[in-house]
GROMACS .gro file of C-alpha atoms in nm:
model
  429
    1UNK     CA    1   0.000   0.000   0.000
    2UNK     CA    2   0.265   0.257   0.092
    3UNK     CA    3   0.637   0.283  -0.071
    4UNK     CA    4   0.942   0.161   0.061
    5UNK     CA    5   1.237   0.307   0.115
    6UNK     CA    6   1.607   0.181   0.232
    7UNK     CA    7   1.618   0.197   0.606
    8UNK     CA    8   1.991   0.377   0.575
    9UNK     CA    9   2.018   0.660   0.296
   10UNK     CA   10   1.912   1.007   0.190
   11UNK     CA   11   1.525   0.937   0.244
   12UNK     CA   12   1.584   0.662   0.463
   13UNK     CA   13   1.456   0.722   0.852
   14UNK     CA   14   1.776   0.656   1.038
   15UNK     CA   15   2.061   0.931   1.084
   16UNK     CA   16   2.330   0.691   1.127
   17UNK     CA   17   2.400   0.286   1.240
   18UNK     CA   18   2.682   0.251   1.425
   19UNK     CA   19   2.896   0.048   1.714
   20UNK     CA   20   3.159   0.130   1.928
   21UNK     CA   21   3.503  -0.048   1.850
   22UNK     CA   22   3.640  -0.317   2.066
   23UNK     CA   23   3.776  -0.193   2.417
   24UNK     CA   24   4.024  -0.344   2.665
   25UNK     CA   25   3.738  -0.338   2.966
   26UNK     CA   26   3.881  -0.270   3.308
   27UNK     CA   27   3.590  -0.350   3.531
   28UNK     CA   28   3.556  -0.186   3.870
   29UNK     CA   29   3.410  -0.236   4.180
   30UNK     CA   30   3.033  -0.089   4.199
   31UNK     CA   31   3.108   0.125   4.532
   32UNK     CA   32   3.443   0.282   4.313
   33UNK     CA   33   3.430   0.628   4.212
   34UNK     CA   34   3.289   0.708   3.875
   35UNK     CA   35   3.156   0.374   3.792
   36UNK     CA   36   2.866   0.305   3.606
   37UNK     CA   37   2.732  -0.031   3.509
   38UNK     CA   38   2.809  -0.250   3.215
   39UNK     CA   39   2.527  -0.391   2.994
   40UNK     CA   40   2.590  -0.702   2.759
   41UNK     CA   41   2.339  -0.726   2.469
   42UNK     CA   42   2.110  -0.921   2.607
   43UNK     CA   43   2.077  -0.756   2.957
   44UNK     CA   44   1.997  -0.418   2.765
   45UNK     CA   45   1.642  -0.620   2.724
   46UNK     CA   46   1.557  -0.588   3.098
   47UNK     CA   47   1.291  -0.405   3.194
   48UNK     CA   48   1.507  -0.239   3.491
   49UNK     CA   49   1.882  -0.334   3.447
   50UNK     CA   50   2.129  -0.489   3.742
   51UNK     CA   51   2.467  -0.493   3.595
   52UNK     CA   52   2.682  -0.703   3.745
   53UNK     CA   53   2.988  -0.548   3.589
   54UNK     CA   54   3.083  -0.201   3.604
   55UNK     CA   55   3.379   0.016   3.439
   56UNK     CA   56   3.500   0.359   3.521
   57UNK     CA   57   3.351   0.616   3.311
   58UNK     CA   58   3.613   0.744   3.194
   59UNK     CA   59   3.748   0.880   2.808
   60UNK     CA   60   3.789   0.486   2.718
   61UNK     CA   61   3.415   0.417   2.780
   62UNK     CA   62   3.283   0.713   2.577
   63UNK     CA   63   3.183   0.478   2.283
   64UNK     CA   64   3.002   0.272   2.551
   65UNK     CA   65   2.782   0.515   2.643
   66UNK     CA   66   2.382   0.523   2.482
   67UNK     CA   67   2.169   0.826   2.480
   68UNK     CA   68   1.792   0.847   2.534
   69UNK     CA   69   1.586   0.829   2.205
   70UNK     CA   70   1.834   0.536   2.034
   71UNK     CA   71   1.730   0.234   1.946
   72UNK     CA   72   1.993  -0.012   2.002
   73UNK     CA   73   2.002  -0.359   1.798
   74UNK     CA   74   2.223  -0.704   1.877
   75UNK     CA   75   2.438  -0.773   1.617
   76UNK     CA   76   2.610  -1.099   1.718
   77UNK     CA   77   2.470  -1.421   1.889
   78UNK     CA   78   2.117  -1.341   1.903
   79UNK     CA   79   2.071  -1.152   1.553
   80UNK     CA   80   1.764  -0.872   1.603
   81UNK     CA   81   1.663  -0.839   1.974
   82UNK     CA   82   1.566  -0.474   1.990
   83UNK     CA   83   1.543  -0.215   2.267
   84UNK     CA   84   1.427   0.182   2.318
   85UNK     CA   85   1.672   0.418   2.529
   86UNK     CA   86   1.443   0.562   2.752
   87UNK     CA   87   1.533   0.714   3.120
   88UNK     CA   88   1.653   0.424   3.287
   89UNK     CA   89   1.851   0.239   3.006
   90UNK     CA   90   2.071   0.589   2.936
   91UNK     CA   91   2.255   0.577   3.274
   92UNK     CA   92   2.440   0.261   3.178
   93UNK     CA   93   2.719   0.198   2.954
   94UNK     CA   94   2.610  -0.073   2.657
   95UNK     CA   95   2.843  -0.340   2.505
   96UNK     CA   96   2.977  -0.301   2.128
   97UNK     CA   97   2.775  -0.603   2.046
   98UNK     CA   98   2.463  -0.330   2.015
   99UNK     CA   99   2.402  -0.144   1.710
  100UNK     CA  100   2.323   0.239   1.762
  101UNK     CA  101   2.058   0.316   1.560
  102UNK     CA  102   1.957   0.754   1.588
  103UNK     CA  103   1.691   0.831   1.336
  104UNK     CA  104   1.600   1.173   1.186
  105UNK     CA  105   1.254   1.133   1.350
  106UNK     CA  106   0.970   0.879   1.450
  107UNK     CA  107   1.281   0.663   1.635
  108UNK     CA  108   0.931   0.487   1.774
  109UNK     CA  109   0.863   0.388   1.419
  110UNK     CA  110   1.139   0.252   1.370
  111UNK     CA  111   1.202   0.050   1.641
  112UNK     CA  112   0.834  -0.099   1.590
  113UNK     CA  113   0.955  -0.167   1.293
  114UNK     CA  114   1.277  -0.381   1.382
  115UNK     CA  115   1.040  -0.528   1.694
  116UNK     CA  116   0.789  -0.701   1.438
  117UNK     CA  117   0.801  -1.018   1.285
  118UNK     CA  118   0.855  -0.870   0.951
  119UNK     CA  119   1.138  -0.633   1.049
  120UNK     CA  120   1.310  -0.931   1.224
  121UNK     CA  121   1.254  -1.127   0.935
  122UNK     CA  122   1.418  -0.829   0.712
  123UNK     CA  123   1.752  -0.819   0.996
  124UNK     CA  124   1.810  -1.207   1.001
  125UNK     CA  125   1.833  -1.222   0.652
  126UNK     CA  126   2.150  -1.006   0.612
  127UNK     CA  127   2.363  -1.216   0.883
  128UNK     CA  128   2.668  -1.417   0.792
  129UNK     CA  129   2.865  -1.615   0.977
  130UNK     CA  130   2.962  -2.003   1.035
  131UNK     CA  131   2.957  -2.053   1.423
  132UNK     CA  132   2.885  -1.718   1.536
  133UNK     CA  133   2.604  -1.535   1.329
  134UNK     CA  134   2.663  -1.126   1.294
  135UNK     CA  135   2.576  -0.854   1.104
  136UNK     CA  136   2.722  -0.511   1.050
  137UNK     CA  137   2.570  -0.141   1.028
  138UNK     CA  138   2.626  -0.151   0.642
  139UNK     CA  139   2.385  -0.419   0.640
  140UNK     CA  140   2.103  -0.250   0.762
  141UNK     CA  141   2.133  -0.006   0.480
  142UNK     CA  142   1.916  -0.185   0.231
  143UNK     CA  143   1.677  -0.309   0.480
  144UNK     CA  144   1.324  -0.159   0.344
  145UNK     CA  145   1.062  -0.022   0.567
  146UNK     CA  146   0.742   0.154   0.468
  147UNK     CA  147   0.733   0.568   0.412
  148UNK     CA  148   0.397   0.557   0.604
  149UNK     CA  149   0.214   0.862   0.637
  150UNK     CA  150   0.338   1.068   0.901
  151UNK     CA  151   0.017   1.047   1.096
  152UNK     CA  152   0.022   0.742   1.123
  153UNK     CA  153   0.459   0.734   1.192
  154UNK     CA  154   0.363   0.985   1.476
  155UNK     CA  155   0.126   0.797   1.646
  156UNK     CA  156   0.344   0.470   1.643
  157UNK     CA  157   0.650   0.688   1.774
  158UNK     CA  158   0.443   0.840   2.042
  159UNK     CA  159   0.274   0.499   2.185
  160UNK     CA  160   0.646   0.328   2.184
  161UNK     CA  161   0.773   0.648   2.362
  162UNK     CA  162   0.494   0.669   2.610
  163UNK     CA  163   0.555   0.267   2.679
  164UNK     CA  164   0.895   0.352   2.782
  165UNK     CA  165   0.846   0.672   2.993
  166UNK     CA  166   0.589   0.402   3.177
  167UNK     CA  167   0.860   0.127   3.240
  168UNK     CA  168   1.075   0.428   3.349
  169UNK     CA  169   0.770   0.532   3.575
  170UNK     CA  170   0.742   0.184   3.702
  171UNK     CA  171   1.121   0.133   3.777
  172UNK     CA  172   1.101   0.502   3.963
  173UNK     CA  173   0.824   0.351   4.187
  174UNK     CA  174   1.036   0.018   4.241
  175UNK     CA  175   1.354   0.242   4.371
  176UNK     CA  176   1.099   0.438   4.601
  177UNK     CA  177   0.954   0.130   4.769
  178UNK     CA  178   1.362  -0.002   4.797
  179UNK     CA  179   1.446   0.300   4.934
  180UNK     CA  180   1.113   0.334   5.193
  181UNK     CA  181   1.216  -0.031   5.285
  182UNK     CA  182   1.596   0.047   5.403
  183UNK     CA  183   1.461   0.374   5.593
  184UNK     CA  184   1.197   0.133   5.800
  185UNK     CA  185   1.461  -0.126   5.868
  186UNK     CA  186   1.745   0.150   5.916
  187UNK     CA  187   1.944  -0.038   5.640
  188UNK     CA  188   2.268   0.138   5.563
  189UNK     CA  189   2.378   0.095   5.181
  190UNK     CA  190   2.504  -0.289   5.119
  191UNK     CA  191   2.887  -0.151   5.113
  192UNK     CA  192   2.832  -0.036   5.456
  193UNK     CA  193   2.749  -0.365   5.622
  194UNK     CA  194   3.048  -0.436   5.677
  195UNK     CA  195   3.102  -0.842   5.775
  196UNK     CA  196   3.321  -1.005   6.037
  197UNK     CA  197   3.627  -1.191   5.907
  198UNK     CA  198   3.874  -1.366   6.123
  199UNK     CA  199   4.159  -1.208   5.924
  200UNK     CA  200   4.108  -0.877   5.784
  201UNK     CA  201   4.470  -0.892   5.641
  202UNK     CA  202   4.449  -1.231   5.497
  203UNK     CA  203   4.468  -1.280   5.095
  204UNK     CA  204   4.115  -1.475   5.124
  205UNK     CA  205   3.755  -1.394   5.346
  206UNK     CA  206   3.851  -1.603   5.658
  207UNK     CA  207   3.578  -1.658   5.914
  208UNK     CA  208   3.486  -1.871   6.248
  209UNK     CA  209   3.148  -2.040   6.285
  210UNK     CA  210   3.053  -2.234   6.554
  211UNK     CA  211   2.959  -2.590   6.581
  212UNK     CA  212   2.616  -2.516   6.720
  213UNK     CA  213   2.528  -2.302   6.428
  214UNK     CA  214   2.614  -2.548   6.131
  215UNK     CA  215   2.273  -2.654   6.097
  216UNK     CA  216   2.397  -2.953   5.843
  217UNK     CA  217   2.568  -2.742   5.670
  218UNK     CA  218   2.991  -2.765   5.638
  219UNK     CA  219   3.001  -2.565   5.284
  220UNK     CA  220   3.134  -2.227   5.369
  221UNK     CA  221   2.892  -2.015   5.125
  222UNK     CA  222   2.583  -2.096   5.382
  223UNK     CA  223   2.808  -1.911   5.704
  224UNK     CA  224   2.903  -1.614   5.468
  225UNK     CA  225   2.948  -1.311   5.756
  226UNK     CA  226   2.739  -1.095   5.501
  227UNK     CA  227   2.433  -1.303   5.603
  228UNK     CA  228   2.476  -1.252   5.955
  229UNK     CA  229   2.527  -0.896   5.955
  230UNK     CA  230   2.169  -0.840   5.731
  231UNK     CA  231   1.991  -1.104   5.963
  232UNK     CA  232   2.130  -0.870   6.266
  233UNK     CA  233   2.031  -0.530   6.186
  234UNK     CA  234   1.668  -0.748   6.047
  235UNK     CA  235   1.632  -0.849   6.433
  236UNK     CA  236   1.735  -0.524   6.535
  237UNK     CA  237   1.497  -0.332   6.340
  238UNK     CA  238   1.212  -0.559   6.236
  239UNK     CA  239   0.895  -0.583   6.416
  240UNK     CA  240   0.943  -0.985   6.374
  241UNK     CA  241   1.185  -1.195   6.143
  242UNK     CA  242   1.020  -1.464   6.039
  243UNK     CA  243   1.029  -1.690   5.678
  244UNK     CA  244   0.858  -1.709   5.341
  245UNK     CA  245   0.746  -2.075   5.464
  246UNK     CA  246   0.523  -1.860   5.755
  247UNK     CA  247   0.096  -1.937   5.666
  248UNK     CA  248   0.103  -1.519   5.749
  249UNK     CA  249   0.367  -1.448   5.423
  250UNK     CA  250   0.294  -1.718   5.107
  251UNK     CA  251   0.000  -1.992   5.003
  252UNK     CA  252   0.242  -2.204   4.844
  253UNK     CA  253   0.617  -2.239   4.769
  254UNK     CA  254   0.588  -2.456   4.467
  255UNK     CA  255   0.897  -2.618   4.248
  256UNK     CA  256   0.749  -2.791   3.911
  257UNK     CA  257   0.868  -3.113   3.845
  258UNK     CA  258   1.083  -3.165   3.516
  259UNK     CA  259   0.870  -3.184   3.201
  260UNK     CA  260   0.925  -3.329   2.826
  261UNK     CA  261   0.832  -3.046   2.593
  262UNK     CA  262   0.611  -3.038   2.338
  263UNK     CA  263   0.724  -2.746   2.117
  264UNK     CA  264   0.405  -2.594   1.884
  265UNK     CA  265   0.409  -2.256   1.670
  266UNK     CA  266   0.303  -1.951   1.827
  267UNK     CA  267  -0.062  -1.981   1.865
  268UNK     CA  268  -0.086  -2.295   1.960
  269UNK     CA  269  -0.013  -2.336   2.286
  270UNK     CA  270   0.116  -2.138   2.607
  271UNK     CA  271   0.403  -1.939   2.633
  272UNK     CA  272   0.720  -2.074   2.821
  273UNK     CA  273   0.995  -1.829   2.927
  274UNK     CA  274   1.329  -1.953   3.123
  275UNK     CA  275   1.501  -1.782   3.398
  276UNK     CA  276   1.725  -1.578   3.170
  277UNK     CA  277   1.400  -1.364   3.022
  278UNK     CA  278   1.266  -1.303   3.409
  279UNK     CA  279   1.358  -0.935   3.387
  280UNK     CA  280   1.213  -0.887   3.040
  281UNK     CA  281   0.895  -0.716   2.984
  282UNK     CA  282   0.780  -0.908   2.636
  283UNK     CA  283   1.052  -1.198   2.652
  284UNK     CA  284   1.235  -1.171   2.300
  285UNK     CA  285   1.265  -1.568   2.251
  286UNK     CA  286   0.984  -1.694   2.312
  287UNK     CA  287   0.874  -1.989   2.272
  288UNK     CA  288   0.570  -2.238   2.285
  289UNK     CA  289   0.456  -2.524   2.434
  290UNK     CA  290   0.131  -2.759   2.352
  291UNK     CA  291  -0.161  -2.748   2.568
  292UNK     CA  292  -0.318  -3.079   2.430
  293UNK     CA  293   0.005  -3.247   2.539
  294UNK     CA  294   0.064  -3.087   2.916
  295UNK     CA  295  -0.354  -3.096   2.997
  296UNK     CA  296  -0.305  -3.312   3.303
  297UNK     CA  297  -0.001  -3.052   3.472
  298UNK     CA  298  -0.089  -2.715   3.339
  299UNK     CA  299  -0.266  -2.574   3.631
  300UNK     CA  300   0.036  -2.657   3.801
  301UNK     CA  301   0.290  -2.512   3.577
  302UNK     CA  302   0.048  -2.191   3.474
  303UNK     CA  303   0.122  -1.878   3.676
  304UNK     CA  304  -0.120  -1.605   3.723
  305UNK     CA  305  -0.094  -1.183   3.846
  306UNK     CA  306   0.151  -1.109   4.144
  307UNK     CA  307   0.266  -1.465   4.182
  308UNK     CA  308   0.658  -1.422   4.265
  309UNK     CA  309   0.903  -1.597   4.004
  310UNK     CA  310   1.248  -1.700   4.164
  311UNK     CA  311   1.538  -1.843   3.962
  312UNK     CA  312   1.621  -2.204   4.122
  313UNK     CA  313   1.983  -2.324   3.894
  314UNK     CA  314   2.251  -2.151   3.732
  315UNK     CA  315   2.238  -1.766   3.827
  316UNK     CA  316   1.983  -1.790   4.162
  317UNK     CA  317   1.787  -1.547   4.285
  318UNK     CA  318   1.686  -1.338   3.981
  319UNK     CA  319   1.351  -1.208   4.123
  320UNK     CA  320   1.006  -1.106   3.933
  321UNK     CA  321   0.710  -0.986   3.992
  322UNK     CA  322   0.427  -1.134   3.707
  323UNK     CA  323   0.221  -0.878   3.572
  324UNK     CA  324  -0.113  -0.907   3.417
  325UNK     CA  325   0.006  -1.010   3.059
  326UNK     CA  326   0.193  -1.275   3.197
  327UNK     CA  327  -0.106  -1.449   3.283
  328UNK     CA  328  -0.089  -1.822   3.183
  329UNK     CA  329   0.261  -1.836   3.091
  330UNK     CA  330   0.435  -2.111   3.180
  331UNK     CA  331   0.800  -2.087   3.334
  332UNK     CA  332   1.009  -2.335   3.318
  333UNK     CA  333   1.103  -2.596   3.546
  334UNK     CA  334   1.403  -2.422   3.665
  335UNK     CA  335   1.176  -2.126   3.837
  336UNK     CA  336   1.061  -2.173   4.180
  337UNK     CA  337   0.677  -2.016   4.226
  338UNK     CA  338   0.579  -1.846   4.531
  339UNK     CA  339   0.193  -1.775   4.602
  340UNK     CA  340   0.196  -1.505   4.841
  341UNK     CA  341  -0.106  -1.520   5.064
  342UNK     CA  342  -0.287  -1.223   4.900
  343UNK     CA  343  -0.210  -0.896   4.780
  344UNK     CA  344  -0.132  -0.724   5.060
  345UNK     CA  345   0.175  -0.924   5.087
  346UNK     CA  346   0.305  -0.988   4.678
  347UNK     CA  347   0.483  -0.664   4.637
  348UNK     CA  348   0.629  -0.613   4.974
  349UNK     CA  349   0.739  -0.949   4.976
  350UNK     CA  350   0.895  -0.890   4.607
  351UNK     CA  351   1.057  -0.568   4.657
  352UNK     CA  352   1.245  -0.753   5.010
  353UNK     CA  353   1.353  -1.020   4.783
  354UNK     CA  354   1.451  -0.811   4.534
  355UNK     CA  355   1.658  -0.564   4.732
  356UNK     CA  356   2.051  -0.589   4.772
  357UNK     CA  357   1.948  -0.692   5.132
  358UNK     CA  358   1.734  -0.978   5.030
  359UNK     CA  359   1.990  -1.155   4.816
  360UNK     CA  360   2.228  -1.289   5.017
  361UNK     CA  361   1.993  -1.425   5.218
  362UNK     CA  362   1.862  -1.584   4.903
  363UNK     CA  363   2.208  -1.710   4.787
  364UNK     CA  364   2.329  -1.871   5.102
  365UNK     CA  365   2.125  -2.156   5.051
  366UNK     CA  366   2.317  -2.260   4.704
  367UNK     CA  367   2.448  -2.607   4.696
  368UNK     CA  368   2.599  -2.770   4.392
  369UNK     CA  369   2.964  -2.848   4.269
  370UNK     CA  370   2.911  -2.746   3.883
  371UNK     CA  371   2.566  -2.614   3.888
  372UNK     CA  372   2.447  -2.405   4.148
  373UNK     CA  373   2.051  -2.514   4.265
  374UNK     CA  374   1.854  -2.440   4.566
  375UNK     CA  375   1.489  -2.624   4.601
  376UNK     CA  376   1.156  -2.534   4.730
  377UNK     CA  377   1.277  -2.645   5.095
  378UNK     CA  378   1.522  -2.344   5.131
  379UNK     CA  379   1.274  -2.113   4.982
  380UNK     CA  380   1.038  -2.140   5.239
  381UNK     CA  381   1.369  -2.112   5.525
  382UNK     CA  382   1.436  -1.727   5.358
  383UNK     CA  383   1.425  -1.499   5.629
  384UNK     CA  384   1.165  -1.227   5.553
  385UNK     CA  385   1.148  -0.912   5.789
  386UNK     CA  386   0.758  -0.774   5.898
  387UNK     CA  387   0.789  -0.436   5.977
  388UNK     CA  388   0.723  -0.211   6.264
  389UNK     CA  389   0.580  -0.001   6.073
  390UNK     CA  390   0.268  -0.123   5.946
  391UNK     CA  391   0.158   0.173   5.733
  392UNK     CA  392   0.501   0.208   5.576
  393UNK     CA  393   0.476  -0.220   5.505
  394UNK     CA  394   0.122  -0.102   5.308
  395UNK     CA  395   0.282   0.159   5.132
  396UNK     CA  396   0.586  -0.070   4.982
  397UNK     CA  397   0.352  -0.319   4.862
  398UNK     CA  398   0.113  -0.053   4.695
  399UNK     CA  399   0.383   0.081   4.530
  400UNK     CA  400   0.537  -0.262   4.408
  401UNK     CA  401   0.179  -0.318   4.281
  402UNK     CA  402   0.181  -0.043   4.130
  403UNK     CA  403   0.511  -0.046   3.929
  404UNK     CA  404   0.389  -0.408   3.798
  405UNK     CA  405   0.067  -0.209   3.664
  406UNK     CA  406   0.239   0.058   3.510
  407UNK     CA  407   0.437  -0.246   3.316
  408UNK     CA  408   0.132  -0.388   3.206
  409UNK     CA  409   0.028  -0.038   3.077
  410UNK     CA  410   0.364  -0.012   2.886
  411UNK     CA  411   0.320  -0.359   2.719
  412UNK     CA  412  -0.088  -0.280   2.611
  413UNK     CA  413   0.107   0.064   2.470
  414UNK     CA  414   0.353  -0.144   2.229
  415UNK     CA  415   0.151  -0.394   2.135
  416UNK     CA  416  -0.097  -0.082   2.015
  417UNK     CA  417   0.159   0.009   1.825
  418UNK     CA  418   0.287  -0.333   1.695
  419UNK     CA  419  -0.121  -0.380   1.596
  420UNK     CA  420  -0.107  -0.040   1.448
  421UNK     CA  421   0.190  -0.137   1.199
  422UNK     CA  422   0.056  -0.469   1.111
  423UNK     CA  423  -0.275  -0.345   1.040
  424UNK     CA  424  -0.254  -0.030   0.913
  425UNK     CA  425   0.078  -0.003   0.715
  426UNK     CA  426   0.288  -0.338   0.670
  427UNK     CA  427  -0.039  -0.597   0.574
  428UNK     CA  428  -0.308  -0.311   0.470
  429UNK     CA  429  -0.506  -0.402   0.170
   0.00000   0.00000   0.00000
């Protein structure tokens, strides 16, 4: 219905395509002066970022920086994933694996563009490579992409941008609820718990624990001093420490058995995300499982609004929150599932979990030589804080509630705009 043009060129949308050259990366410590955190390509994706590398921002990681407004593409790997620089995603510094993409205008057009099937289609098809698959700014260049109306560009641009200002909104109300809990608990930053070790001056943490505390457990990560110092200030602050396990905090703590999967085509059947797409708002890779075949454990595996989703193997402890669109998705069998007992409790009990504070006390429970698991049993032993505060306890969870409904918001906004492309501009007759 509407011309084409080439995505890179004179009356082509997008400015310039670019990547910043390979860098020697010195990471830092997060506390250091001046350092700001590291993104790989596929952590760009999260909703709300935690790097867990940082660098000093400093002359050599000026080409790692991203400015709000870009779209940023992965050009190696995983050929296509796509992004929006809004508020939050601008403070961080962004691997070279991500294409810059600035456009001349309607950068929301654009990157609904690249985000639908047919724009992915349209990227994937310029990649080369034998064992690693890549492709280069140049290639974008002939990539063609309707010369809609500019209506019609405009409206796109502004739903994608108003998405993003939401999941910035969202992540805003996340940090306030953080922040309210370390003020009820008197929680001084993470840096400033400072553990016990036997020998400060030794090249390796050193530490003492007693017999009577071993509670079956001779592996050193369980005693980490970090632990004990949280759980103290917890009892020195809390109203009552108790555990996720407690009838007053969660309905059920339940680990899925393992499953054989029946993969289908989108459309016909549920949608199964792993651990690694926990933080993502619409996971990238999905992918799809029958119903016909899982009938008889589906209402086990299902998850519904507010349940909390807790990485079990490999990296533990990755924390989420599911909002409404998540509804009948189906993590995998390497997520733990906790039911919180209503929701009064979901968010309050997510944004603990979440917090710096709540992660060791996740973590300690880790057993494993090669890969790192904890079970359903040490879920339910997770100390949890209630506070003394009872009004303050409200306000964190209406806020955490909140930020997940300001997601959902954000994800009706781009599929709007991913309906309004297919419909109106890509497939019109």
């Amino acid at each position: 219905r509407y011309p084409v043009l080439d995505l890179i060129g004179k009356e082509g949308p997008v400015l310039c395509a670019y990547y910043g050259g390979r860098m020697k990366r010195h990471y830092v410590e997060k506390n250091e002066k001046n350092a700001v955190g590291f993104l790989g390509s596929s952590e760009m994706l999260d909703c709300q970022p935690k790097p867990v590398k940082f660098m000093r921002d400093d002359a050599r990681a000026k080409e790692a920086h991203v400015k709000q407004g870009m779209i940023l593409l992965s050009r190696s790997g995983t050929i296509g994933n796509v992004t929006y620089v809004g508020k939050t995603l601008s403070k961080y510094l962004v691997s070279e694996h991500a294409i810059r993409i600035e456009c001349k205008e309607f950068s929301g057009y654009v990157y609904a563009f690249l985000k639908s099937k047919v724009g992915k289609l349209a990227v994937s098809s310029t990649q080369y490579g034998a064992v690693i698959q890549e492709i280069e700014p140049e290639h974008l260049a002939a990539i063609p992409i309707p010369n809609a109306p500019a209506m019609l560009k405009s409206r796109i641009h502004y739903l994608i941008e108003r998405s993003y200002a939401l999941r910035d909104a969202s992540n805003d109300l996340i940090d306030e609820a953080t922040a309210l809990l370390a003020e009820a608990l008197n929680l001084p930053p993470m840096d400033d718990i400072a553990p016990s070790f036997y020998e400060k001056d030794a090249e390796v943490d050193t530490f003492s624990v007693p017999l009577s505390r071993l509670s079956g457990r001779l592996e050193a990560s369980y005693h980490v001093p970090i632990v004990d110092a949280v759980m103290e200030r917890l009892r020195q602050n809390a109203a009552e420490v108790t555990t996720i396990g407690d009838p007053r905090i969660s309905r059920e703590v339940i680990l899925p058995g393992r499953f054989k999967r029946v993969y289908v085509d989108e459309g016909h059947g549920r949608v199964l995300i792993g651990g690694k797409q926990l933080y993502e708002l619409d996971p990238a890779a999905k992918k799809y499982i029958s119903g016909r075949k899982h009938e008889q454990i589906l209402k086990k595996l299902e998850v519904h609004e507010n349940t909390i989703l807790l990485t079990r193997s490999g990296t533990i402890g990755k924390v989420s929150l599911v909002p409404k669109h998540w509804e009948h998705y189906i993590p995998s069998d390497h997520i733990i599932r906790i039911v919180a007992v209503g929701r009064d409790m979901a968010g309050y009990l997510y944004i603990f979990l979440a917090s710096d504070y709540g992660q060791p006390l996740i973590r300690r429970f880790t057993y494993g030589s090669v890969v790192d698991e904890i079970d359903d049993h040490h879920v339910r032993s997770i100390a949890v804080p209630l506070l003394k505060d009872r009004a303050a306890q409200k306000k964190i969870n209406d806020l955490a509630l909140a930020a997940n409904e300001k997601r959902y918001e954000a994800y009706c906004l781009e599929q709007d705009a991913l309906k309004m492309l297919n419909e109106q501009i890509i497939f019109a007759k």
